[in-house]
XYZ file of C-alpha atoms in Angstrom:
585
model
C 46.470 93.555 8.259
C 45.617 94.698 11.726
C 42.343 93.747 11.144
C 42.856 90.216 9.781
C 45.391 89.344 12.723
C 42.497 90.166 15.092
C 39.674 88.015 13.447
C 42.453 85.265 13.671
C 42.921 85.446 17.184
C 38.949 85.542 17.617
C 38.865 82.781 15.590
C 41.192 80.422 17.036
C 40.008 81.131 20.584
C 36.439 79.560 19.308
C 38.406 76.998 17.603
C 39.945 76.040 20.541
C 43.763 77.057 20.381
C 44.053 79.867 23.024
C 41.821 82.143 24.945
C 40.783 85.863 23.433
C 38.464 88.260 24.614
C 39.216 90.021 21.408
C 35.465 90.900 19.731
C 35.242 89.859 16.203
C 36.174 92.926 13.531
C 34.213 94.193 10.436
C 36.203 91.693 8.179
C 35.109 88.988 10.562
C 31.039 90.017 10.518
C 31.822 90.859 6.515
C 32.642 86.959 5.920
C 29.855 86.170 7.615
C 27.649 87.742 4.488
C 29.544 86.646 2.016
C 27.143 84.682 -0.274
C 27.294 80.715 -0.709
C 29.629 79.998 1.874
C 27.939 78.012 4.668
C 30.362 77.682 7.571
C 29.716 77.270 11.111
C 32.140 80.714 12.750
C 33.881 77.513 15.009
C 34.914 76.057 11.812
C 36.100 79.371 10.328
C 40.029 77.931 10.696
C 39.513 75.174 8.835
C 41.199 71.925 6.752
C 39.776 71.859 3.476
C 40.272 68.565 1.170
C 40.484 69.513 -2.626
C 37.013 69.509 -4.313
C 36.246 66.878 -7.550
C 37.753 68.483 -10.524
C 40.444 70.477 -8.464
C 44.125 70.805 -9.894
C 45.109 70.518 -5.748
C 46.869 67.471 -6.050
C 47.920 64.538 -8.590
C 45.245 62.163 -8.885
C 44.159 62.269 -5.111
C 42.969 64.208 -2.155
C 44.977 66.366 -1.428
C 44.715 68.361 2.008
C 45.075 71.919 2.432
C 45.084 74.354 5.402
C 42.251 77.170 4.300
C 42.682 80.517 6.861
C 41.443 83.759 5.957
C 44.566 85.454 5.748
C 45.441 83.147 2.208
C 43.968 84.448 -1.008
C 40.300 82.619 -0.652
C 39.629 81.388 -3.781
C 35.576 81.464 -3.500
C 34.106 78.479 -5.300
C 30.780 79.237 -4.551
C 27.718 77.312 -2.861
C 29.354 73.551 -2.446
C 26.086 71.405 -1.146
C 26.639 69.714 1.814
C 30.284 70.353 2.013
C 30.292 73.958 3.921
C 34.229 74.333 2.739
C 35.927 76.758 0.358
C 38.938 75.546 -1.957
C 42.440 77.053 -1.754
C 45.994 77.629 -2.715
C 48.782 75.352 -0.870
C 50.995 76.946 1.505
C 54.612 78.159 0.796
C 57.312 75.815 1.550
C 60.529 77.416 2.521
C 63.317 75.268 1.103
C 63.296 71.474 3.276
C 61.214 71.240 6.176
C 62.849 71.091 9.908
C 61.313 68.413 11.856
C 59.462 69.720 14.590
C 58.498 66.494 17.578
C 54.579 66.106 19.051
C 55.002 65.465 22.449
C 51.279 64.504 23.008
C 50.046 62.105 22.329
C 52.281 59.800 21.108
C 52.782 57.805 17.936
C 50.419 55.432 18.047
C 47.758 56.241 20.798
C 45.063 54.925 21.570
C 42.340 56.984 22.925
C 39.170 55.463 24.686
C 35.744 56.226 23.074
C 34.330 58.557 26.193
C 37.980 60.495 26.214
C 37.295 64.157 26.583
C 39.407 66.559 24.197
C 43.029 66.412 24.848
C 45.881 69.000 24.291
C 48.136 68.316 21.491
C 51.432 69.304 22.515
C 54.895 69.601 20.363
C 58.238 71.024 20.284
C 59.618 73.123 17.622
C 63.278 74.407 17.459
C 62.641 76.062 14.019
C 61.852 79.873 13.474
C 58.387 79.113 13.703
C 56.111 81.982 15.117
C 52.614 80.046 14.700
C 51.447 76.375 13.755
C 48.866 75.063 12.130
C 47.457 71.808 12.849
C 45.737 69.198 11.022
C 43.881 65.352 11.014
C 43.885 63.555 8.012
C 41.606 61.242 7.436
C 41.664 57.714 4.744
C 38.973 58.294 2.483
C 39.714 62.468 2.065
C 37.246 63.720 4.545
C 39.543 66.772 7.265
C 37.669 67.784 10.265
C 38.467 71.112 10.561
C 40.840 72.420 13.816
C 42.466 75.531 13.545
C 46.054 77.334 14.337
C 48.157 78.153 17.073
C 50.515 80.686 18.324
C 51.846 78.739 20.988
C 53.093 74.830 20.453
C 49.917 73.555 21.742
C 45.904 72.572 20.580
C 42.787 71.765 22.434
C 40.242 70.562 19.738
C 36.801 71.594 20.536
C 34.642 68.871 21.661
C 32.813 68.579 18.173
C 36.209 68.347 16.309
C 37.460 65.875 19.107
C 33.935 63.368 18.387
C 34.052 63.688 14.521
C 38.079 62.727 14.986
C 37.020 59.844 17.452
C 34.579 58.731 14.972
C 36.818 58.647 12.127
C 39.519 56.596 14.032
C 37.316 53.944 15.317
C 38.776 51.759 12.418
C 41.752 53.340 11.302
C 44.846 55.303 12.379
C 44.229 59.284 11.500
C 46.867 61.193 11.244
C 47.829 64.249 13.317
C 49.859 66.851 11.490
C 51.262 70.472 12.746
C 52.850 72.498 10.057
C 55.487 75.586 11.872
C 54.893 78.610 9.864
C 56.202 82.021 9.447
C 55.250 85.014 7.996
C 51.500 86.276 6.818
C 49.000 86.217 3.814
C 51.009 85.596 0.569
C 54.268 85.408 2.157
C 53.343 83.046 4.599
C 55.686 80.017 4.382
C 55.834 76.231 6.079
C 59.419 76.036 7.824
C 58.622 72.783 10.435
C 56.523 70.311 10.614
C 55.649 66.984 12.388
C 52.873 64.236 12.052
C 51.759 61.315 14.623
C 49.156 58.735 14.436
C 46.337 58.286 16.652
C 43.173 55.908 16.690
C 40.199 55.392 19.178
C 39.001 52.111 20.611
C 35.204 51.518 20.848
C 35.942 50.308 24.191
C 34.725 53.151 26.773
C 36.492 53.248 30.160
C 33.494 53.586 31.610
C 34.696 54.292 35.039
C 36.347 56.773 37.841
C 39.741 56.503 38.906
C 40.252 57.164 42.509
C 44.054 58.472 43.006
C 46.167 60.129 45.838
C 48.503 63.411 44.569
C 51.137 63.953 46.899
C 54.387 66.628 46.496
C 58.461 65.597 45.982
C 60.696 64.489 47.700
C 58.848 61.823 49.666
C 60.256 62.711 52.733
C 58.944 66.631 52.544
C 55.211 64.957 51.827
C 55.713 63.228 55.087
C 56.996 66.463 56.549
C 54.073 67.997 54.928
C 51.371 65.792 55.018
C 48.194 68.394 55.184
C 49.376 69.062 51.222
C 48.693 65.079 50.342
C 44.894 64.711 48.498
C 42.912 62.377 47.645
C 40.940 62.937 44.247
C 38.419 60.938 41.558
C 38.765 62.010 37.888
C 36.880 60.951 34.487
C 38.983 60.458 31.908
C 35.343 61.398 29.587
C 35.309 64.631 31.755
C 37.567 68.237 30.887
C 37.013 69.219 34.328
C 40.006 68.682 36.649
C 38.845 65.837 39.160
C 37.376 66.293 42.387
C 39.384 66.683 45.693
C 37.611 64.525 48.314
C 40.218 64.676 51.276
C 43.273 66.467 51.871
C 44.420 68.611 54.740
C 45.116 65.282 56.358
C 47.345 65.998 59.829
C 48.118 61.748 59.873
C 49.501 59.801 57.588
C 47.081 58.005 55.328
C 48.265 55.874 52.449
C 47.377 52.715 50.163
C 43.547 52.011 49.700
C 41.325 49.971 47.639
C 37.839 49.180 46.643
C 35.812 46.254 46.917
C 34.582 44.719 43.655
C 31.376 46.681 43.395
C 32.641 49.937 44.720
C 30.140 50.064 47.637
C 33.201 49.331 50.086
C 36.372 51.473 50.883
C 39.399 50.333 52.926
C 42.353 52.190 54.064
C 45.431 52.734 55.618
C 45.168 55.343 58.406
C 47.216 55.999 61.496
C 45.400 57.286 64.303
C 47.475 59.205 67.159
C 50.540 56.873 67.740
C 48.719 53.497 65.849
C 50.353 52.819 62.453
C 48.378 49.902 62.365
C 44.746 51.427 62.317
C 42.760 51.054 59.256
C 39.446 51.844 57.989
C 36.991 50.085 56.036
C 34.069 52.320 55.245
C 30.691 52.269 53.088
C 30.983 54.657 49.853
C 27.844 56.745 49.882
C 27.563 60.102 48.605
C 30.288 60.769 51.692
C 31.736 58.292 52.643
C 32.250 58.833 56.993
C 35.030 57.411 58.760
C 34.803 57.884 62.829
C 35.914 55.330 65.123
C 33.464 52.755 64.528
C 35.265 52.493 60.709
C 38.538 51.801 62.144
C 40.279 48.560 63.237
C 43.857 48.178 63.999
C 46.108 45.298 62.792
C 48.058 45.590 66.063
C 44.733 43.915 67.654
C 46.241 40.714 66.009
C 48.368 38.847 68.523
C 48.730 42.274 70.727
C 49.931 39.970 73.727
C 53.232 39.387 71.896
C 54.519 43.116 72.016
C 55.610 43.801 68.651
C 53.986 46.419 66.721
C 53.015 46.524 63.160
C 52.366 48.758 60.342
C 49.508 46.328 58.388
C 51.175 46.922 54.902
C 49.816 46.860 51.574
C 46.344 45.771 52.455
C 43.391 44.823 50.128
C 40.065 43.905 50.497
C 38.473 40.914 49.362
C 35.808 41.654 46.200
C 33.159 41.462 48.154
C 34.160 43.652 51.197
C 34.278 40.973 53.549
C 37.807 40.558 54.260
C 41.170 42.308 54.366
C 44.671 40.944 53.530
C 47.268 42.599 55.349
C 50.743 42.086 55.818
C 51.963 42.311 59.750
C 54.013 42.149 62.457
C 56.571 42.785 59.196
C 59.975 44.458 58.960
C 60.478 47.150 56.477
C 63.343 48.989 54.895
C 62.581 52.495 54.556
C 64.846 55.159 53.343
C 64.728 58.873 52.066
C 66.560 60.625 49.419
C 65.948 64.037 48.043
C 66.466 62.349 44.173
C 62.739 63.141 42.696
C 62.942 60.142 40.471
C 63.650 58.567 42.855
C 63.012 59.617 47.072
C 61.810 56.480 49.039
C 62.759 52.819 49.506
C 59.823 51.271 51.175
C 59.566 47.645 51.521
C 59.432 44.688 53.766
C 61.585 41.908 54.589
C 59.669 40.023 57.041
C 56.321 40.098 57.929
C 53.198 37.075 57.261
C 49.716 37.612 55.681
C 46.913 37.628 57.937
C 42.921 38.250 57.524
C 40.600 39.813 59.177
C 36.820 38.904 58.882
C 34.226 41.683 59.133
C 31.487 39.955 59.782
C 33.401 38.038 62.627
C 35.509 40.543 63.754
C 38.014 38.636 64.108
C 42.112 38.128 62.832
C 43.559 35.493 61.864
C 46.585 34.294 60.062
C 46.503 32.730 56.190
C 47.687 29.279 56.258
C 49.744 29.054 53.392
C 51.135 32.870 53.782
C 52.276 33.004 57.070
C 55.355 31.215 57.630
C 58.069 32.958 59.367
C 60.790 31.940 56.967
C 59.646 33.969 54.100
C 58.463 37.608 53.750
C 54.763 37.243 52.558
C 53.407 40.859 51.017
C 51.296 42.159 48.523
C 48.102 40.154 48.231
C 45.668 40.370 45.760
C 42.152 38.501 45.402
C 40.968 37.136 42.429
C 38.003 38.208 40.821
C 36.044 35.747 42.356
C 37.962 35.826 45.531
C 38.137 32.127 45.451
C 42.186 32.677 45.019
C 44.832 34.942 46.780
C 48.234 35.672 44.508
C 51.167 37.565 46.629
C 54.670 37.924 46.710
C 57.395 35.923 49.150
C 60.655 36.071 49.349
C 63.177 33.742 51.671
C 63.831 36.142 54.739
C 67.566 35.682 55.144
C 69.754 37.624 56.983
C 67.797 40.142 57.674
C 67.889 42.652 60.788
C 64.832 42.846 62.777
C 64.470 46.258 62.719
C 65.631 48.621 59.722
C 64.886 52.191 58.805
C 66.586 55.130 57.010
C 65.882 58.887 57.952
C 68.421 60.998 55.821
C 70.856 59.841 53.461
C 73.766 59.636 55.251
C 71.934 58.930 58.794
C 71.023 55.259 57.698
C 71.719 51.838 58.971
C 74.280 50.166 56.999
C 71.564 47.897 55.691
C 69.343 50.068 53.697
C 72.397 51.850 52.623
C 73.355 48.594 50.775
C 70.101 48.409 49.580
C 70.206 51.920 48.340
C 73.575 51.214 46.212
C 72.814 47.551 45.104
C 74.938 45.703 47.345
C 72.088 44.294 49.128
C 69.476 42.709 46.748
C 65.640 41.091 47.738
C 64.165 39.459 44.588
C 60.271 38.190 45.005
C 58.535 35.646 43.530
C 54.668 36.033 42.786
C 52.522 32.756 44.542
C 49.087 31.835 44.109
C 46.959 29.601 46.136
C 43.285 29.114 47.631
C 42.288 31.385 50.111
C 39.238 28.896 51.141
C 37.488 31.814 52.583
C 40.309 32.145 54.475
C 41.528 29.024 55.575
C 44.432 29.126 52.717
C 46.003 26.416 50.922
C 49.325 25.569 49.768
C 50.837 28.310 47.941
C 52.653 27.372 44.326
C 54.991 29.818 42.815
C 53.451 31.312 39.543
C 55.251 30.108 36.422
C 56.190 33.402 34.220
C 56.405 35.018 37.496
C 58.766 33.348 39.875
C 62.676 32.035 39.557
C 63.154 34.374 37.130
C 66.319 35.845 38.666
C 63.961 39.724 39.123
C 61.990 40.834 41.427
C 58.023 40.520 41.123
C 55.544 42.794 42.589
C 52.528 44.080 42.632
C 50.391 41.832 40.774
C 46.871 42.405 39.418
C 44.114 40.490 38.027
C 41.803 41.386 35.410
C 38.041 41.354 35.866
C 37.752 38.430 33.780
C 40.331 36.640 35.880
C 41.724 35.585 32.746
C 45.121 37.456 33.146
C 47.542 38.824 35.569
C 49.647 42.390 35.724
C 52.383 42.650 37.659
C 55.441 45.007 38.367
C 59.269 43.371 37.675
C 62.385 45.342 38.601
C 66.215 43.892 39.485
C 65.326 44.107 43.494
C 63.332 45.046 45.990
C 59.358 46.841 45.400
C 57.420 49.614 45.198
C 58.894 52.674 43.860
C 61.657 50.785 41.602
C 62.934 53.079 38.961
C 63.122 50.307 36.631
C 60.227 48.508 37.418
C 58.689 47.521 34.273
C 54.981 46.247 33.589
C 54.250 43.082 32.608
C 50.889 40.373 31.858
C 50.647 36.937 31.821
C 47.854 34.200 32.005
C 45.941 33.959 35.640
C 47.309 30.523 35.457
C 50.682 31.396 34.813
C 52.552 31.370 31.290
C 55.096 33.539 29.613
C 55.360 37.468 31.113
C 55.043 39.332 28.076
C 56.580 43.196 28.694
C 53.675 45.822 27.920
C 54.149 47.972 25.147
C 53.231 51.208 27.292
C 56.676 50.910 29.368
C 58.315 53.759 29.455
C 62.330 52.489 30.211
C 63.502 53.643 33.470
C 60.918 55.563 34.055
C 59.134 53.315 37.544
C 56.174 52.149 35.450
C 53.700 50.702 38.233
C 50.314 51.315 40.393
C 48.496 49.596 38.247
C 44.731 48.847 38.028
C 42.272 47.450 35.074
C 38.941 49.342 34.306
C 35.695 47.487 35.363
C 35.446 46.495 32.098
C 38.830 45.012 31.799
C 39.451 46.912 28.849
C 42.062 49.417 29.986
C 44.877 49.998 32.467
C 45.392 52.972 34.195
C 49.301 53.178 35.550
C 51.501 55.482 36.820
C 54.986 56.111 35.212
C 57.739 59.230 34.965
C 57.758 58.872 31.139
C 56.768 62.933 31.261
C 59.047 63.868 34.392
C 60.120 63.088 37.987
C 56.501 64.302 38.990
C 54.554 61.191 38.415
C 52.068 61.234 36.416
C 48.936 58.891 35.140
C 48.675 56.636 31.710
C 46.196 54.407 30.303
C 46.689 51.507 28.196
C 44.237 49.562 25.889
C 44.169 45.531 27.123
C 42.987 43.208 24.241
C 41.182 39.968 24.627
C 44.425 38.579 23.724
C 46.523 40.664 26.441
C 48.099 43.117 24.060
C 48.166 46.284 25.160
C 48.509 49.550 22.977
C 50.799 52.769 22.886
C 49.482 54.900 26.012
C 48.137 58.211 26.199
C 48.213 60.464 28.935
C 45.566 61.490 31.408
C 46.741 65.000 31.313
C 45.384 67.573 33.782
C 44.593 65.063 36.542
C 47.579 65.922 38.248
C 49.060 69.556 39.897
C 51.872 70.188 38.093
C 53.709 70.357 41.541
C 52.403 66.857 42.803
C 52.724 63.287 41.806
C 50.528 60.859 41.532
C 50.123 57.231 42.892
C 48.312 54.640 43.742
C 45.549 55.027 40.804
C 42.236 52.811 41.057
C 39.555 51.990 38.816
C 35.985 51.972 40.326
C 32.604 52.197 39.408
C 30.524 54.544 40.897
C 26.922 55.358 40.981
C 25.529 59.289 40.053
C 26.616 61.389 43.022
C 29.017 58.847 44.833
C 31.681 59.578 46.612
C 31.650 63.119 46.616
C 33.834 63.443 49.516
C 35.431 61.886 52.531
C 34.520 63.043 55.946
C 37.302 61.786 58.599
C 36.346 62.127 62.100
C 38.285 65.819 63.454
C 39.735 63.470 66.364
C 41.237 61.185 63.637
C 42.412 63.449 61.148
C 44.472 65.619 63.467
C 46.040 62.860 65.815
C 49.131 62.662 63.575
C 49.960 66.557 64.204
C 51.597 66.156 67.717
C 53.366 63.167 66.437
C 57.099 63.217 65.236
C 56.719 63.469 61.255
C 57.795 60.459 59.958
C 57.879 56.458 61.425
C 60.209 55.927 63.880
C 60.787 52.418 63.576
């Protein structure tokens, strides 16, 4: 029995289950002679359906888990079919029901998704599982066991499962077993479905992973990266900055990817910013950086430049300024920041003029104007405003307990700020007047973060009870570019600070970040529709350090070999270290 165990662990390493360095045994080489029987050794664990004529089953296909440590029943040479027949497994009185974790009911994977793990929980007496995919039509592509409550197809089984769900839901099965051979019996089990678009994402996502609490990654900011993943790619994704000694923080890409903008203090100037050209390395020295305190510097007050974008085709940047934010730490990990602003106008400035300006339309001192976004096209600029109201001029929170009555009410919901999404020309800058967007404005919520599709045809945006950024109930939603009816995606996880949202070049997928798996954030992506319906999500597992979070996710497409790294100038990266740790205003 020794013997058998072993060639099982051998065999479910090259199946994909868990790693063994155990050599294959005599019984193992044996099989390998026995006559008729033409299996490939990675499909040794396999799911065998019942052949024509078989008593496996009342008038169907039935499907049954074949392992070598079952009495075999050898058919003989099957052509074509490389599988062997045998008897079901014992069933030990009713079933428990065992939960997969990943991926959920439902998922939809993109075409060019590399192999995920299939992950479940199991409170039964189970010592080892073994998994299936049923197919419509009969037809099992074979995956293997488990000792542990976990699978990794192999890339072969993961394409012939792709292929099979490009027009219908498969289904995912993991039976709990105990015992061995004959007295092996089934004791748990639990099934999902799972189906694959044809749409490919077809892109890189470009993230930032930083550790919890927020206010130890601002203590700590040399432990903050900056990486680019594909989701077609098992490889974890690259790190192309970290080690950063100033803060650096929300960035984006023009609409072809050759341009890169983002925030990045330099020595004691929170408003500096770079906009560099993505090349294999993208450089950023002195001649990348502006500052958005250059804009009106005369008047003394100084500005962060908050929640900038560029325009889609890199030649100008929206920025919010000479703003007032609430800010506010707590050491909850769902949780840790308030971050937000309750004054401040939209200005531009022009690369090719090199020059600031404000947005008609956007910067009127009686409203909080934040958030911009271009369209596609970047004929149109949609934001979010807000009446400023009794508001303080300056506000910020250190330490629970060390904060300004204000963001204290804030913190405990005495003290609400509710934005409305508007939309108006941006005339290559010379604005327009700005009209709220229907479906998201007056809605009694707060609206946030908004996002258009490549198309143009349809908007994304973020909707929580107050205030932006961070919200623990902020919730996605999607609604015609011209306004409509916000319909709530389906890939909301409740309570769980769904947001950071960006569509794929392609428009064909979302990529978000939510705490649906924990506190430590991690990323999603969602199926879009041409009609706007999204599907159930699946995760984009292993992008993410188990002891970091992730944020600010963006789509881009990049050529072979772009983007490899970012190379900040020593005198830049390191002007932060001197500095006291976090903002001080």
């Amino acid at each position: 029995m020794k013997r058998q165990r072993s060639y099982l662990r051998t065999e479910s390493r090259i199946n994909g289950s868990f790693e063994s360095d155990e050599r294959r045994t005599g019984l193992a080489r044996s099989f390998d002679r026995w006559p008729g029987i033409r299996v490939p050794v990675r499909r040794r664990l396999l799911l065998v359906r019942s052949l024509p004529g078989s008593t496996c089953g009342a008038g169907r296909r039935d499907v049954r888990i074949a392992t070598l440590w079952l009495s075999v029943l050898i058919i003989g040479p099957v052509a074509g079919l490389g599988i062997v027949q045998a008897p079901a497994l014992g069933i030990s009185g009713s079933l428990s029901a065992a939960r997969i974790t990943s991926p959920l009911d439902g998922a939809v994977f993109p075409r060019d998704f590399a192999p995920p793990t299939f992950r479940w929980e199991d409170e039964s007496r189970a010592t080892h599982w073994a998994v299936r995919v049923d197919i419509e039509g009969g037809h099992t592509p074979g995956l293997g066991s488990s000792p542990k409550p976990e699978y990794r197809p192999t890339p072969e089984a993961w394409e012939e499962i792709k292929r099979a769900s490009l027009q219908s839901d498969v289904v995912l099965t993991v039976t709990g077993q105990v015992g061995i051979g004959e007295a092996e019996q089934a004791v748990s089990r639990a099934s999902v479905r799972l189906r694959t678009s044809p749409d490919p994402v077809d892109a890189s996502i470009f993230f930032r992973e930083v550790p919890l609490p927020v206010a130890f990654a601002m203590d700590h900011k040399t432990w903050i990266r900056w990486r680019v993943g594909d989701v077609s790619s098992s490889a974890p994704p690259r790190t192309v900055l970290e080690k950063m000694g100033t803060c650096a923080n929300c960035h984006s890409f023009s609409r072809d990817g050759k341009s890169l903008a983002m925030d990045l203090d330099f020595a004691a100037d929170k408003g500096a910013y770079a906009i560099a050209d993505v090349g294999a390395d993208v450089r950023i020295g002195r001649p990348q950086l502006i500052s958005w305190n250059d804009y009106q510097r005369e008047d003394g007050q100084a500005t962060f430049g908050m929640l900038s974008t560029i325009s889609p085709d890199g030649r100008c940047v929206a920025s919010t300024v000479k703003e007032t934010i609430v800010l506010g730490f707590r050491p909850d990990l769902y949780c840790s920041q308030l971050f937000f602003p309750i004054r401040g106008i939209l200005v531009i400035y022009d690369r090719k003029e090199r020059a600031f300006r404000p947005l008609p339309g956007a910067d009127d001192s009686g409203f909080v104007q934040t958030n911009p976004v271009f369209s596609p096209d970047g004929l149109e600029i949609v934001f979010a405003r807000a009446p400023v109201g009794e508001s303080p001029p300056r506000a910020l929170a250190v330490e629970e307990g060390q904060s300004p009555a204000v963001v204290e009410d804030f913190w405990e919901g005495r003290r609400k700020i509710q934005y409305d999404l508007y939309r108006m020309p941006f005339n290559g800058g010379t604005g327009g007047e700005p009209k709220p967007l229907p479906g998201a404005s007056g809605n009694g919520k707060s609206n946030f973060f908004p996002r258009y599709s490549p198309d143009g045809k349809w908007i994304v945006f973020c909707q929580a009870d107050s205030m932006m950024l961070n919200r623990p109930d902020s919730l996605l939603y999607i609604l015609p570019a011209e306004g409509g009816v916000a319909r709530r995606l389906r890939c909301n996880a409740e309570g769980r600070m769904n947001s950071w949202h960006s569509f794929s070049p392609n428009g064909r997928w979302l990529v978000y970040a939510s705490k649906r798996a924990g506190p430590m954030t991690q990323m999603w992506l969602t199926h879009i529709d041409e009609n706007g319906e999204d599907s159930v999500p699946v995760q984009l597992e292993g992008f993410v350090a188990h002891d970091r979070a992730a944020n600010l996710p963006e789509f881009v497409k990049l050529g072979p070999g772009q983007l490899q790294s970012i190379q900040v100038e020593k005198v830049i990266r390191d002007s932060g270290l001197g500095l006291p740790k976090r903002p001080d205003r």
